[in-house]
CSV table of C-alpha atoms in Angstrom, one decimal:
chain,number,residue,atom,x,y,z
A,211,UNK,CA,19.0,27.2,26.7
A,212,UNK,CA,16.0,24.9,26.5
A,213,UNK,CA,16.5,21.3,25.1
A,214,UNK,CA,15.3,20.7,21.6
A,215,UNK,CA,12.2,18.9,21.4
A,216,UNK,CA,10.9,19.6,24.8
A,217,UNK,CA,8.9,22.4,26.3
A,218,UNK,CA,10.7,24.4,29.0
A,219,UNK,CA,9.9,22.9,32.3
A,220,UNK,CA,8.6,19.6,31.1
A,221,UNK,CA,10.2,16.3,30.8
A,222,UNK,CA,9.2,13.5,28.3
A,223,UNK,CA,7.4,10.6,29.6
A,224,UNK,CA,9.4,7.2,30.3
A,225,UNK,CA,7.4,5.7,27.6
A,226,UNK,CA,8.3,8.3,25.0
A,227,UNK,CA,12.1,7.8,25.9
A,228,UNK,CA,11.9,4.2,25.5
A,229,UNK,CA,9.6,4.0,22.5
A,230,UNK,CA,11.4,6.7,20.3
A,231,UNK,CA,14.6,4.8,19.9
A,232,UNK,CA,12.8,1.6,19.0
A,233,UNK,CA,10.7,3.2,16.4
A,234,UNK,CA,13.8,5.0,14.9
A,235,UNK,CA,15.8,1.8,14.7
A,236,UNK,CA,12.9,0.1,13.1
A,237,UNK,CA,12.7,2.8,10.4
A,238,UNK,CA,16.4,2.4,9.5
A,239,UNK,CA,16.1,-1.4,9.3
A,240,UNK,CA,13.1,-1.0,6.9
A,241,UNK,CA,15.2,1.0,4.5
A,242,UNK,CA,17.1,-1.8,2.6
A,243,UNK,CA,13.9,-3.9,2.8
A,244,UNK,CA,11.7,-1.2,1.3
A,245,UNK,CA,14.4,-0.8,-1.4
A,246,UNK,CA,14.1,-4.6,-2.3
A,247,UNK,CA,10.3,-4.7,-2.2
A,248,UNK,CA,10.0,-1.8,-4.3
A,249,UNK,CA,12.5,-3.1,-6.9
A,250,UNK,CA,10.8,-6.5,-6.9
A,251,UNK,CA,7.3,-5.1,-7.3
A,252,UNK,CA,7.9,-2.4,-9.9
A,253,UNK,CA,11.1,-3.2,-11.8
A,254,UNK,CA,11.0,-7.0,-11.8
A,255,UNK,CA,7.2,-7.5,-11.3
A,256,UNK,CA,6.2,-5.2,-14.2
A,257,UNK,CA,6.7,-6.8,-17.7
A,258,UNK,CA,7.1,-3.4,-19.6
A,259,UNK,CA,9.7,-2.0,-17.1
A,260,UNK,CA,11.5,-5.4,-17.3
A,261,UNK,CA,11.7,-5.5,-21.0
A,262,UNK,CA,12.7,-1.8,-21.1
A,263,UNK,CA,15.6,-2.4,-18.5
A,264,UNK,CA,16.7,-5.5,-20.6
A,265,UNK,CA,16.5,-3.8,-24.1
A,266,UNK,CA,19.8,-2.0,-23.9
A,267,UNK,CA,21.7,-5.2,-23.4
A,268,UNK,CA,20.9,-6.1,-27.1
A,269,UNK,CA,23.9,-3.8,-27.9
A,270,UNK,CA,26.1,-5.2,-25.0
A,271,UNK,CA,29.1,-6.9,-26.4
A,272,UNK,CA,29.1,-9.7,-23.9
A,273,UNK,CA,25.5,-10.5,-24.5
A,274,UNK,CA,25.9,-10.5,-28.2
A,275,UNK,CA,28.9,-12.9,-27.9
A,276,UNK,CA,26.8,-15.1,-25.7
A,277,UNK,CA,23.8,-15.1,-28.1
A,278,UNK,CA,26.1,-15.7,-31.1
A,279,UNK,CA,27.6,-18.8,-29.3
A,280,UNK,CA,24.3,-20.1,-28.2
A,281,UNK,CA,22.7,-19.8,-31.7
A,282,UNK,CA,25.8,-21.1,-33.5
A,283,UNK,CA,25.9,-24.3,-31.3
A,284,UNK,CA,22.3,-24.8,-31.7
A,285,UNK,CA,22.4,-24.6,-35.4
A,286,UNK,CA,25.6,-26.7,-35.8
A,287,UNK,CA,24.1,-29.5,-33.7
A,288,UNK,CA,21.3,-30.0,-36.4
A,289,UNK,CA,23.5,-29.8,-39.6
A,290,UNK,CA,26.2,-31.7,-41.1
A,291,UNK,CA,28.5,-30.2,-43.8
A,292,UNK,CA,31.4,-32.7,-43.6
A,293,UNK,CA,34.9,-31.5,-43.6
A,294,UNK,CA,33.7,-27.9,-43.7
A,295,UNK,CA,32.1,-28.2,-40.3
A,296,UNK,CA,34.5,-26.0,-38.5
A,297,UNK,CA,34.7,-23.3,-41.4
A,298,UNK,CA,30.8,-23.3,-41.5
A,299,UNK,CA,30.7,-22.9,-37.7
A,300,UNK,CA,32.9,-19.9,-37.7
A,301,UNK,CA,31.0,-18.4,-40.7
A,302,UNK,CA,27.7,-18.8,-38.9
A,303,UNK,CA,29.1,-17.5,-35.6
A,304,UNK,CA,30.2,-14.2,-37.6
A,305,UNK,CA,26.9,-14.0,-39.2
A,306,UNK,CA,25.0,-14.3,-36.1
A,307,UNK,CA,27.2,-11.7,-34.2
A,308,UNK,CA,26.7,-9.4,-37.3
A,309,UNK,CA,22.9,-9.9,-37.0
A,310,UNK,CA,22.9,-8.8,-33.3
A,311,UNK,CA,23.9,-5.1,-34.6
A,312,UNK,CA,20.5,-4.9,-36.5
A,313,UNK,CA,17.1,-3.6,-35.4
A,314,UNK,CA,15.6,-7.0,-36.3
A,315,UNK,CA,17.7,-8.4,-33.5
A,316,UNK,CA,16.5,-5.8,-31.0
A,317,UNK,CA,13.0,-6.7,-31.7
A,318,UNK,CA,13.8,-10.5,-31.4
A,319,UNK,CA,15.6,-9.6,-28.1
A,320,UNK,CA,12.7,-7.7,-26.7
A,321,UNK,CA,10.2,-10.4,-27.7
A,322,UNK,CA,12.3,-13.2,-26.1
A,323,UNK,CA,12.8,-11.2,-22.8
A,324,UNK,CA,9.0,-10.5,-22.5
A,325,UNK,CA,8.3,-14.3,-23.0
A,326,UNK,CA,11.0,-15.1,-20.4
A,327,UNK,CA,9.7,-12.5,-17.9
A,328,UNK,CA,6.2,-13.8,-18.2
A,329,UNK,CA,7.5,-17.4,-17.5
A,330,UNK,CA,9.5,-16.2,-14.5
A,331,UNK,CA,6.5,-14.4,-13.1
A,332,UNK,CA,4.2,-17.3,-13.7
A,333,UNK,CA,6.7,-19.6,-12.0
A,334,UNK,CA,6.9,-17.3,-9.0
A,335,UNK,CA,3.2,-16.9,-8.7
A,336,UNK,CA,2.0,-20.5,-9.4
A,337,UNK,CA,4.9,-22.5,-8.1
A,338,UNK,CA,6.3,-23.8,-11.2
A,339,UNK,CA,9.2,-26.4,-11.0
A,340,UNK,CA,11.0,-26.3,-14.2
A,341,UNK,CA,13.8,-24.1,-15.3
A,342,UNK,CA,13.1,-20.8,-17.0
A,343,UNK,CA,14.8,-20.2,-20.4
A,344,UNK,CA,15.3,-17.4,-22.9
A,345,UNK,CA,14.2,-18.9,-26.2
A,346,UNK,CA,16.4,-17.7,-29.2
A,347,UNK,CA,14.4,-19.3,-32.0
A,348,UNK,CA,13.3,-15.9,-33.3
A,349,UNK,CA,17.0,-15.0,-33.7
A,350,UNK,CA,17.8,-18.3,-35.5
A,351,UNK,CA,14.9,-17.8,-37.9
A,352,UNK,CA,16.1,-14.2,-38.7
A,353,UNK,CA,19.7,-15.5,-39.3
A,354,UNK,CA,18.3,-18.3,-41.6
A,355,UNK,CA,16.4,-15.7,-43.7
A,356,UNK,CA,19.4,-13.4,-44.1
A,357,UNK,CA,21.6,-16.3,-45.1
A,358,UNK,CA,19.1,-17.4,-47.6
A,359,UNK,CA,18.8,-14.0,-49.1
A,360,UNK,CA,22.6,-13.8,-49.4
A,361,UNK,CA,22.5,-17.2,-51.3
A,362,UNK,CA,24.4,-19.3,-48.8
A,363,UNK,CA,24.1,-22.9,-50.1
A,364,UNK,CA,23.5,-24.7,-46.6
A,365,UNK,CA,21.1,-21.9,-45.3
A,366,UNK,CA,18.1,-24.0,-46.3
A,367,UNK,CA,19.3,-26.8,-44.1
A,368,UNK,CA,19.3,-24.7,-41.0
A,369,UNK,CA,16.5,-25.9,-38.7
A,370,UNK,CA,14.6,-23.2,-36.7
A,371,UNK,CA,15.2,-25.0,-33.2
A,372,UNK,CA,14.3,-23.6,-29.8
A,373,UNK,CA,17.9,-22.7,-28.8
A,374,UNK,CA,17.6,-21.7,-25.2
A,375,UNK,CA,19.5,-19.8,-22.6
A,376,UNK,CA,18.7,-20.7,-19.0
A,377,UNK,CA,17.5,-17.6,-17.0
A,378,UNK,CA,16.6,-19.3,-13.8
A,379,UNK,CA,17.4,-22.9,-13.2
A,380,UNK,CA,15.0,-25.2,-11.3
A,381,UNK,CA,17.0,-25.1,-8.0
A,382,UNK,CA,17.4,-21.3,-8.0
A,383,UNK,CA,13.8,-20.9,-8.7
A,384,UNK,CA,12.8,-22.9,-5.8
A,385,UNK,CA,15.0,-20.8,-3.5
A,386,UNK,CA,13.9,-17.5,-4.9
A,387,UNK,CA,10.2,-18.2,-5.1
A,388,UNK,CA,9.2,-17.7,-1.3
A,389,UNK,CA,11.0,-14.6,-0.5
A,390,UNK,CA,10.7,-12.9,-3.9
A,391,UNK,CA,7.0,-13.5,-3.9
A,392,UNK,CA,6.7,-11.8,-0.5
A,393,UNK,CA,8.7,-8.9,-1.6
A,394,UNK,CA,6.5,-8.3,-4.6
A,395,UNK,CA,3.4,-8.5,-2.3
A,396,UNK,CA,4.9,-6.0,0.2
A,397,UNK,CA,5.6,-3.6,-2.7
A,398,UNK,CA,5.7,0.0,-1.4
A,399,UNK,CA,4.5,-0.8,2.2
A,400,UNK,CA,8.0,-1.2,3.9
A,401,UNK,CA,9.2,2.3,2.7
A,402,UNK,CA,5.9,3.9,3.8
A,403,UNK,CA,6.1,2.1,7.1
A,404,UNK,CA,9.8,3.4,7.6
A,405,UNK,CA,8.6,6.9,6.9
A,406,UNK,CA,5.7,6.8,9.5
A,407,UNK,CA,7.9,5.0,12.1
A,408,UNK,CA,10.6,7.7,11.6
A,409,UNK,CA,8.1,10.6,11.8
A,410,UNK,CA,6.4,9.2,15.1
A,411,UNK,CA,9.9,8.4,16.6
A,412,UNK,CA,11.1,12.0,16.0
A,413,UNK,CA,8.0,13.3,17.6
A,414,UNK,CA,8.5,11.4,20.7
A,415,UNK,CA,12.3,11.8,21.0
A,416,UNK,CA,13.3,14.0,23.9
A,417,UNK,CA,16.1,15.5,21.8
A,418,UNK,CA,14.9,15.8,18.3
A,419,UNK,CA,17.9,17.2,16.8
A,420,UNK,CA,20.1,14.4,18.1
A,421,UNK,CA,17.5,11.8,17.2
A,422,UNK,CA,17.3,13.4,13.5
A,423,UNK,CA,21.0,13.1,13.2
A,424,UNK,CA,21.1,9.5,14.4
A,425,UNK,CA,18.1,8.5,12.0
A,426,UNK,CA,19.6,10.1,9.0
A,427,UNK,CA,22.9,8.5,9.6
A,428,UNK,CA,21.2,5.1,10.4
A,429,UNK,CA,19.1,5.2,7.2
A,430,UNK,CA,22.3,6.2,5.2
A,431,UNK,CA,24.4,3.1,6.8
A,432,UNK,CA,21.4,0.8,6.0
A,433,UNK,CA,21.5,1.8,2.5
A,434,UNK,CA,25.1,1.5,2.3
A,435,UNK,CA,24.8,-2.2,3.6
A,436,UNK,CA,22.7,-3.0,0.6
A,437,UNK,CA,25.2,-1.4,-1.7
A,438,UNK,CA,27.9,-3.7,-0.2
A,439,UNK,CA,25.5,-6.8,-0.4
A,440,UNK,CA,24.7,-6.4,-4.0
A,441,UNK,CA,28.3,-7.2,-5.4
A,442,UNK,CA,28.6,-10.0,-2.9
A,443,UNK,CA,25.3,-11.3,-4.4
A,444,UNK,CA,26.6,-10.9,-7.9
A,445,UNK,CA,29.6,-13.0,-7.1
A,446,UNK,CA,27.5,-15.8,-5.7
A,447,UNK,CA,25.1,-15.8,-8.5
A,448,UNK,CA,27.9,-15.8,-11.2
A,449,UNK,CA,29.9,-18.4,-9.3
A,450,UNK,CA,27.8,-21.3,-10.7
A,451,UNK,CA,28.3,-20.1,-14.4
A,452,UNK,CA,31.2,-22.2,-15.8
A,453,UNK,CA,31.4,-20.8,-19.4
A,454,UNK,CA,33.3,-17.4,-19.4
A,455,UNK,CA,31.2,-16.0,-22.2
A,456,UNK,CA,28.0,-16.9,-20.5
A,457,UNK,CA,29.4,-15.4,-17.1
A,458,UNK,CA,30.2,-12.1,-18.8
A,459,UNK,CA,26.5,-12.0,-20.2
A,460,UNK,CA,25.0,-12.9,-17.0
A,461,UNK,CA,27.1,-10.2,-15.2
A,462,UNK,CA,25.8,-7.7,-17.6
A,463,UNK,CA,22.2,-8.9,-17.1
A,464,UNK,CA,22.7,-8.8,-13.3
A,465,UNK,CA,24.0,-5.2,-13.5
A,466,UNK,CA,21.2,-4.0,-15.6
A,467,UNK,CA,18.6,-5.6,-13.4
A,468,UNK,CA,20.1,-4.1,-10.2
A,469,UNK,CA,20.8,-0.6,-11.4
A,470,UNK,CA,17.7,1.0,-10.1
A,471,UNK,CA,18.4,-0.6,-6.6
A,472,UNK,CA,21.9,0.9,-6.7
A,473,UNK,CA,20.7,4.3,-7.7
A,474,UNK,CA,18.0,4.3,-5.1
A,475,UNK,CA,20.5,3.2,-2.4
A,476,UNK,CA,22.9,6.0,-3.4
A,477,UNK,CA,20.3,8.6,-3.2
A,478,UNK,CA,19.3,7.5,0.3
A,479,UNK,CA,23.0,7.6,1.4
A,480,UNK,CA,23.4,11.0,0.0
A,481,UNK,CA,20.2,12.4,1.5
A,482,UNK,CA,20.8,10.9,4.9
A,483,UNK,CA,24.3,12.3,5.0
A,484,UNK,CA,23.1,15.7,3.8
A,485,UNK,CA,20.3,15.8,6.5
A,486,UNK,CA,22.6,14.6,9.3
A,487,UNK,CA,25.1,17.5,8.4
A,488,UNK,CA,22.5,20.1,8.2
A,489,UNK,CA,21.1,19.1,11.5
A,490,UNK,CA,24.5,19.1,13.1
A,491,UNK,CA,25.3,22.6,11.7
A,492,UNK,CA,22.0,23.9,12.8
A,493,UNK,CA,22.7,22.8,16.4
A,494,UNK,CA,26.4,23.9,16.2
A,495,UNK,CA,25.7,27.3,15.3
A,496,UNK,CA,22.1,27.7,16.7
A,497,UNK,CA,20.4,28.8,13.6
A,498,UNK,CA,16.9,29.7,14.6
A,499,UNK,CA,17.1,27.4,17.7
A,500,UNK,CA,18.5,29.8,20.4
A,501,UNK,CA,16.7,29.8,23.6
A,502,UNK,CA,14.5,32.9,24.0
A,503,UNK,CA,16.3,35.8,25.8
A,504,UNK,CA,15.3,37.1,29.3
A,505,UNK,CA,13.9,40.3,27.4
A,506,UNK,CA,12.1,38.2,25.0
A,507,UNK,CA,10.3,36.1,27.6
A,508,UNK,CA,9.5,39.2,29.6
A,509,UNK,CA,9.1,42.0,27.2
A,510,UNK,CA,7.2,44.3,29.4
A,511,UNK,CA,7.9,43.0,33.0
A,512,UNK,CA,11.5,43.9,33.0
A,513,UNK,CA,10.7,47.2,31.4
A,514,UNK,CA,8.4,48.2,34.2
A,515,UNK,CA,10.7,47.1,36.9
A,516,UNK,CA,13.7,49.1,35.3
A,517,UNK,CA,11.7,52.2,34.7
A,518,UNK,CA,9.9,52.2,38.2
A,519,UNK,CA,13.0,53.6,40.2
A,520,UNK,CA,13.0,56.6,37.7
A,521,UNK,CA,9.3,57.3,38.1
A,522,UNK,CA,9.6,57.1,41.9
A,523,UNK,CA,12.4,59.5,42.0
A,524,UNK,CA,10.8,62.0,39.8
A,525,UNK,CA,7.7,61.8,42.0
A,526,UNK,CA,9.7,62.5,45.1
A,527,UNK,CA,11.2,65.5,43.5
A,528,UNK,CA,7.9,67.0,42.4
A,529,UNK,CA,6.4,66.4,45.9
A,530,UNK,CA,9.4,68.2,47.6
A,531,UNK,CA,8.9,71.2,45.2
A,532,UNK,CA,5.3,71.3,46.0
A,533,UNK,CA,5.6,71.1,49.8
A,534,UNK,CA,5.1,74.4,51.7
A,535,UNK,CA,8.2,75.8,53.3
């Protein structure tokens, strides 16, 4: 049986034997990098997709609680109602949480996230040094208008202040700026490079089926490594958030923003495992990869040599019959 990936009677060059595993290893290492760069460029870098990703969080209970607490705290810091302070604070909190179930809050949430995304992207591109915040003033204004329509006495005293939730602190922004900006610039090139390197490496490999199995498993393991790294990064990210309500909301935001990365990584794991199993089964049972049989390699040669004794015997018999007595 001939070796897969080589022609009968030939041996791969020393350069091909050395270069093939190097290229295939690089292709596997580029898998998580390509997933990150694609996510940074097209999921985070695009304002429309960012807002669309964040939009469902307007109905998330943890996010609604965090917004309710922030807006209530911002309002109560600017009004005074004497001994009714605690009662009014609870009433305001309930009013804000109730408002988060409306379409008006969804619009205000999308507007605030679009502004926050633009601020983050500008800071990454231009090197801003200040913290990036989510401005909840549109929410405060909508709540004030609703309370005034309901005839609440103190509603007119509510100032529309710029209550803010910090999206990225100045320290976090400084750490993220360099590598995140580079990932966005890389964009689709790392995954494309991984495909090219894998294709060239497989062509040079002396045992292509084995190389295909190893490459598929290597890419699946690389994607699995990213899946393991994401919850670790989540834990580190939320570790600096002291308030339990804010931590729950930040966790919901983190999960929403990294959902596409997790999905892509699981797809790579599944496809890599499927390709490896299919290649192994092909080699195990020899589907379409059996070595040519002797008769297939010499369809006429063996036939002539096998038939020749019969023709010679027939000729001798005929010559014997025709010979004179």
